[in-house]
Structures are given as structure tokens and as C-alpha cells.
mmCIF file of C-alpha atoms in Angstrom:
data_model
loop_
_atom_site.group_PDB
_atom_site.id
_atom_site.type_symbol
_atom_site.label_atom_id
_atom_site.label_comp_id
_atom_site.label_asym_id
_atom_site.label_seq_id
_atom_site.Cartn_x
_atom_site.Cartn_y
_atom_site.Cartn_z
ATOM 1 C CA MET A 45 -79.510 34.129 38.383
ATOM 2 C CA GLY A 46 -79.544 30.527 37.172
ATOM 3 C CA PRO A 47 -76.304 28.262 36.984
ATOM 4 C CA ALA A 48 -73.496 29.558 34.688
ATOM 5 C CA SER A 49 -73.600 28.380 31.328
ATOM 6 C CA PHE A 50 -70.727 26.652 29.779
ATOM 7 C CA HIS A 51 -71.086 28.864 26.745
ATOM 8 C CA THR A 52 -70.288 32.334 27.167
ATOM 9 C CA GLY A 53 -70.505 35.129 24.719
ATOM 10 C CA ARG A 54 -66.741 35.204 24.787
ATOM 11 C CA MET A 55 -66.618 31.660 23.727
ATOM 12 C CA LYS A 56 -69.134 32.105 20.894
ATOM 13 C CA ALA A 57 -66.966 34.898 19.502
ATOM 14 C CA ASN A 58 -63.999 32.559 19.300
ATOM 15 C CA LEU A 59 -65.911 30.136 17.709
ATOM 16 C CA ARG A 60 -66.988 32.536 14.992
ATOM 17 C CA ILE A 61 -63.392 33.617 14.392
ATOM 18 C CA SER A 62 -62.424 29.854 14.300
ATOM 19 C CA ILE A 63 -65.059 29.237 11.681
ATOM 20 C CA LYS A 64 -63.993 32.251 9.675
ATOM 21 C CA ALA A 65 -60.268 31.251 9.864
ATOM 22 C CA MET A 66 -61.233 27.776 8.727
ATOM 23 C CA SER A 67 -62.980 29.125 5.651
ATOM 24 C CA VAL A 68 -60.217 31.423 4.843
ATOM 25 C CA LEU A 69 -57.697 28.333 5.330
ATOM 26 C CA SER A 70 -59.895 26.069 3.228
ATOM 27 C CA GLY A 71 -60.085 28.747 0.396
ATOM 28 C CA LEU A 72 -56.208 29.083 0.415
ATOM 29 C CA ALA A 73 -55.926 25.341 0.190
ATOM 30 C CA LEU A 74 -58.278 25.215 -2.882
ATOM 31 C CA LEU A 75 -56.177 27.929 -4.605
ATOM 32 C CA ALA A 76 -53.098 26.136 -3.749
ATOM 33 C CA GLY A 77 -54.450 23.027 -5.444
ATOM 34 C CA CYS A 78 -55.008 24.915 -8.564
ATOM 35 C CA ALA A 79 -51.505 26.417 -8.725
ATOM 36 C CA SER A 80 -48.975 24.599 -10.725
ATOM 37 C CA PRO A 81 -46.314 22.571 -8.848
ATOM 38 C CA PRO A 82 -42.799 24.374 -8.885
ATOM 39 C CA PRO A 83 -40.523 23.323 -11.478
ATOM 40 C CA PRO A 84 -38.170 20.249 -10.425
ATOM 41 C CA ALA A 85 -34.778 21.085 -9.344
ATOM 42 C CA PRO A 86 -32.055 20.477 -11.920
ATOM 43 C CA PRO A 87 -30.444 17.214 -11.512
ATOM 44 C CA ALA A 88 -27.012 17.357 -9.503
ATOM 45 C CA PRO A 89 -24.124 17.028 -11.791
ATOM 46 C CA LEU A 90 -22.607 13.566 -12.144
ATOM 47 C CA PRO A 91 -19.315 13.133 -10.510
ATOM 48 C CA PRO A 92 -16.609 12.619 -13.077
ATOM 49 C CA PRO A 93 -15.843 8.790 -13.721
ATOM 50 C CA PRO A 94 -12.918 7.572 -11.584
ATOM 51 C CA ARG A 95 -9.572 7.251 -13.076
ATOM 52 C CA PRO A 96 -8.620 4.000 -14.213
ATOM 53 C CA ARG A 97 -5.897 2.319 -11.828
ATOM 54 C CA PRO A 98 -2.799 1.148 -13.770
ATOM 55 C CA ALA A 99 -2.875 -2.653 -13.747
ATOM 56 C CA PRO A 100 -0.345 -4.033 -11.175
ATOM 57 C CA ALA A 101 2.747 -5.450 -12.857
ATOM 58 C CA PRO A 102 2.372 -9.188 -13.234
ATOM 59 C CA VAL A 103 4.363 -11.020 -10.484
ATOM 60 C CA VAL A 104 6.770 -13.245 -12.192
ATOM 61 C CA LYS A 105 7.279 -16.366 -10.049
ATOM 62 C CA GLY A 106 10.009 -18.746 -10.767
ATOM 63 C CA PRO A 107 9.309 -22.477 -10.865
ATOM 64 C CA ALA A 108 8.831 -24.099 -7.496
ATOM 65 C CA ASP A 109 11.952 -26.044 -8.013
ATOM 66 C CA TRP A 110 15.081 -24.165 -9.392
ATOM 67 C CA ARG A 111 15.651 -27.438 -11.496
ATOM 68 C CA ASP A 112 12.719 -26.835 -13.462
ATOM 69 C CA ALA A 113 13.604 -23.233 -14.569
ATOM 70 C CA ALA A 114 14.605 -22.598 -18.254
ATOM 71 C CA ALA A 115 18.278 -22.858 -18.716
ATOM 72 C CA THR A 116 20.276 -19.668 -19.178
ATOM 73 C CA ALA A 117 21.018 -19.220 -22.790
ATOM 74 C CA GLY A 118 24.653 -19.561 -23.797
ATOM 75 C CA ASP A 119 27.478 -22.101 -23.914
ATOM 76 C CA TRP A 120 30.556 -22.931 -21.991
ATOM 77 C CA ARG A 121 34.075 -22.158 -23.581
ATOM 78 C CA TRP A 122 37.338 -23.267 -22.281
ATOM 79 C CA ARG A 123 40.743 -21.845 -23.015
ATOM 80 C CA GLN A 124 44.165 -21.026 -21.421
ATOM 81 C CA GLU A 125 44.480 -17.174 -20.770
ATOM 82 C CA GLY A 126 48.076 -16.234 -19.441
ATOM 83 C CA GLY A 127 48.791 -19.603 -17.619
ATOM 84 C CA LEU A 128 45.220 -19.650 -16.189
ATOM 85 C CA SER A 129 42.519 -22.288 -17.021
ATOM 86 C CA VAL A 130 39.414 -20.297 -17.755
ATOM 87 C CA ALA A 131 35.973 -21.426 -18.562
ATOM 88 C CA ARG A 132 33.375 -18.737 -19.636
ATOM 89 C CA PHE A 133 29.520 -19.060 -19.868
ATOM 90 C CA GLY A 134 27.291 -16.912 -21.882
ATOM 91 C CA ASP A 135 27.647 -13.084 -21.915
ATOM 92 C CA THR A 136 30.499 -12.497 -19.372
ATOM 93 C CA MET A 137 30.882 -8.790 -20.245
ATOM 94 C CA GLY A 138 27.308 -8.015 -19.999
ATOM 95 C CA GLY A 139 26.673 -9.574 -16.738
ATOM 96 C CA SER A 140 24.428 -12.470 -17.969
ATOM 97 C CA GLY A 141 27.244 -15.025 -17.662
ATOM 98 C CA LEU A 142 29.856 -16.705 -15.326
ATOM 99 C CA THR A 143 33.643 -17.093 -15.511
ATOM 100 C CA LEU A 144 35.581 -19.720 -13.633
ATOM 101 C CA VAL A 145 39.359 -18.892 -13.459
ATOM 102 C CA CYS A 146 41.768 -21.382 -12.026
ATOM 103 C CA ASN A 147 45.001 -20.055 -10.717
ATOM 104 C CA PRO A 148 47.162 -23.224 -10.462
ATOM 105 C CA ALA A 149 50.026 -21.624 -8.754
ATOM 106 C CA VAL A 150 47.756 -21.194 -5.606
ATOM 107 C CA HIS A 151 45.159 -23.774 -6.341
ATOM 108 C CA THR A 152 42.263 -21.625 -6.209
ATOM 109 C CA ILE A 153 39.093 -21.015 -8.445
ATOM 110 C CA THR A 154 37.326 -17.584 -8.788
ATOM 111 C CA LEU A 155 33.807 -17.339 -9.880
ATOM 112 C CA VAL A 156 33.334 -13.958 -11.491
ATOM 113 C CA ARG A 157 30.103 -12.272 -12.629
ATOM 114 C CA ALA A 158 30.587 -9.021 -14.736
ATOM 115 C CA GLY A 159 28.682 -6.262 -13.408
ATOM 116 C CA ALA A 160 28.557 -3.382 -11.049
ATOM 117 C CA ALA A 161 28.559 -4.292 -7.393
ATOM 118 C CA THR A 162 29.610 -2.385 -4.345
ATOM 119 C CA GLY A 163 31.464 -3.706 -1.227
ATOM 120 C CA THR A 164 30.616 -7.422 -0.573
ATOM 121 C CA GLU A 165 27.669 -9.250 -1.890
ATOM 122 C CA PRO A 166 26.598 -12.810 -1.317
ATOM 123 C CA ILE A 167 26.986 -15.208 -4.299
ATOM 124 C CA THR A 168 24.845 -18.427 -3.659
ATOM 125 C CA VAL A 169 25.557 -21.394 -5.503
ATOM 126 C CA THR A 170 22.988 -24.236 -5.502
ATOM 127 C CA THR A 171 23.403 -27.812 -6.887
ATOM 128 C CA THR A 172 21.574 -30.972 -6.594
ATOM 129 C CA SER A 173 23.592 -31.977 -3.819
ATOM 130 C CA GLN A 174 24.349 -28.574 -1.736
ATOM 131 C CA LYS A 175 23.934 -24.958 -1.348
ATOM 132 C CA ARG A 176 26.420 -22.493 -0.441
ATOM 133 C CA VAL A 177 26.708 -18.691 0.015
ATOM 134 C CA LEU A 178 30.072 -17.481 -0.987
ATOM 135 C CA SER A 179 31.352 -13.965 0.002
ATOM 136 C CA GLY A 180 31.509 -11.935 -3.240
ATOM 137 C CA VAL A 181 33.852 -8.987 -3.283
ATOM 138 C CA SER A 182 33.374 -6.190 -5.930
ATOM 139 C CA GLN A 183 36.257 -5.606 -8.427
ATOM 140 C CA LEU A 184 36.947 -2.392 -10.019
ATOM 141 C CA GLY A 185 37.979 -2.538 -13.658
ATOM 142 C CA GLU A 186 36.648 -2.736 -17.013
ATOM 143 C CA PRO A 187 33.987 -4.265 -16.645
ATOM 144 C CA PRO A 188 33.391 -4.188 -13.122
ATOM 145 C CA ALA A 189 32.716 -7.478 -11.600
ATOM 146 C CA LEU A 190 31.674 -9.394 -8.571
ATOM 147 C CA SER A 191 33.983 -12.410 -7.644
ATOM 148 C CA ALA A 192 34.380 -14.990 -5.088
ATOM 149 C CA THR A 193 37.538 -17.315 -4.649
ATOM 150 C CA ILE A 194 37.445 -20.921 -3.254
ATOM 151 C CA ALA A 195 40.192 -23.617 -2.764
ATOM 152 C CA ALA A 196 40.438 -25.967 -5.705
ATOM 153 C CA ASN A 197 39.701 -28.837 -3.350
ATOM 154 C CA ASP A 198 36.434 -27.376 -2.073
ATOM 155 C CA PRO A 199 33.465 -29.996 -2.296
ATOM 156 C CA LEU A 200 31.329 -27.229 -3.893
ATOM 157 C CA LEU A 201 33.369 -27.413 -6.954
ATOM 158 C CA ASP A 202 32.758 -31.229 -7.358
ATOM 159 C CA ALA A 203 28.959 -30.606 -6.596
ATOM 160 C CA MET A 204 28.945 -28.089 -9.406
ATOM 161 C CA ALA A 205 30.665 -30.520 -11.788
ATOM 162 C CA PHE A 206 28.452 -33.390 -11.032
ATOM 163 C CA SER A 207 25.201 -31.615 -10.358
ATOM 164 C CA ARG A 208 22.398 -33.472 -12.285
ATOM 165 C CA GLY A 209 22.661 -31.415 -15.478
ATOM 166 C CA ARG A 210 22.750 -28.141 -14.043
ATOM 167 C CA PHE A 211 23.604 -25.735 -11.209
ATOM 168 C CA MET A 212 22.187 -22.249 -10.192
ATOM 169 C CA VAL A 213 24.169 -19.165 -9.495
ATOM 170 C CA GLU A 214 22.465 -16.317 -7.703
ATOM 171 C CA ALA A 215 23.703 -12.765 -6.537
ATOM 172 C CA PRO A 216 21.756 -9.426 -5.863
ATOM 173 C CA GLY A 217 21.453 -7.103 -8.715
ATOM 174 C CA PHE A 218 22.440 -9.930 -11.179
ATOM 175 C CA ALA A 219 20.150 -12.327 -13.247
ATOM 176 C CA THR A 220 20.005 -15.775 -11.754
ATOM 177 C CA LEU A 221 21.951 -18.194 -13.884
ATOM 178 C CA TYR A 222 20.826 -21.895 -14.621
ATOM 179 C CA LEU A 223 24.086 -23.214 -15.867
ATOM 180 C CA PRO A 224 24.754 -26.728 -17.489
ATOM 181 C CA SER A 225 27.430 -29.067 -15.904
ATOM 182 C CA TRP A 226 29.427 -29.228 -19.019
ATOM 183 C CA PRO A 227 33.065 -30.677 -19.221
ATOM 184 C CA GLU A 228 34.554 -27.189 -19.222
ATOM 185 C CA VAL A 229 33.727 -26.916 -15.465
ATOM 186 C CA SER A 230 35.263 -30.114 -14.821
ATOM 187 C CA ARG A 231 38.297 -29.126 -16.874
ATOM 188 C CA VAL A 232 38.809 -25.910 -14.845
ATOM 189 C CA ILE A 233 38.693 -27.731 -11.801
ATOM 190 C CA GLU A 234 41.152 -30.615 -12.738
ATOM 191 C CA ASP A 235 43.554 -28.119 -14.046
ATOM 192 C CA CYS A 236 43.669 -26.393 -10.367
ATOM 193 C CA ARG A 237 44.048 -29.690 -8.484
#
């Protein structure tokens, strides 16, 4: 017998199957090309629009220097009340004012802010020459109040009277007051000395 041939009958049979398979596959490919493409998938629903966020509250900044702030609306009024020298500024019953009360018997002046307070709260007085934190005490009554008492010869009182046009009074829970240094302030101080 001669040398073995690379091609055997079996191999030829496989070749025939392969050719048949290829012709079937190419026929299927031709048919697939004639078929219409499947319809596109419906678009996904759009997500709901985001809810608008509420606008942040504007930050109200006071002026860089307290002396540039608008003056608190109101006037000082002085009068004698039961042997006491009293100067009232603005709406003292509604909490947007200040009362200075001189008790000449004990030579003290009490600063009073009408409004609810609990326990002790600081009352800060700022003038052009000094700044002092007083210990305010809540007073029950009608109306309730926050008050601080100082000696009539305390230099803070002179600073309030001679501050360049105004002084400032602050207390937690109360509106900041920018008060004019009018003669009524000096009158109460002098009546106590």
C-alpha cells in the first residue's frame, strides 16, 4: 500500500457536512436580512422633576460697626414716679424699649427690659468708650422683665450719657437697642448721685 493519504473518506464526509451546514446558515442569514427588525422598546418613563428646594432665609447681617446701625425707633421720656427718677425709651411694655430707674435712697440705677426671661441672662451695654456685660435677673410681674442694677457712681453710666450720640443694649431673646444719649439719661444719673 502506498503512503497514507491526509484525506480520508471520513474527512471528506465532514467536509460535505460542513458545506451543507454553511449553505443552510447562509440561507438563514438571507432570510434574517429580509425580516423586519423588531420594534424598538418603548422609552423608559422620565423621572419626576425634582421638587424645588425652599429658598434659604436671607441672612440679615448687622452693620460691621454697631454705631452704623439704624437707631431704634422711639424717644426718651423722663418723669418722677413715686419718688423715683425714671427715663423710658420706646415701647417699654412691648419689650422694644428700655427703662432707667434711679432709686435715690440706695443710689442705684436699674436698667429694665420688659419681656419674658428665665433666670439670669446677660445684658450687654456698649458705648463708644466701653463695653460691659451686666447680670440681668428675670422679674415676674405684669409685664415680666429682665433687669440689672448698678451703683449710681458706676463709670458705665457716664459712658452711656457721654457716648458719641448713642449706646447699644443687647440681651438674649430681646431686640438689640441702639439708643440716643439724650439728656433724659443724664437726668436719671444725676438724680441718683
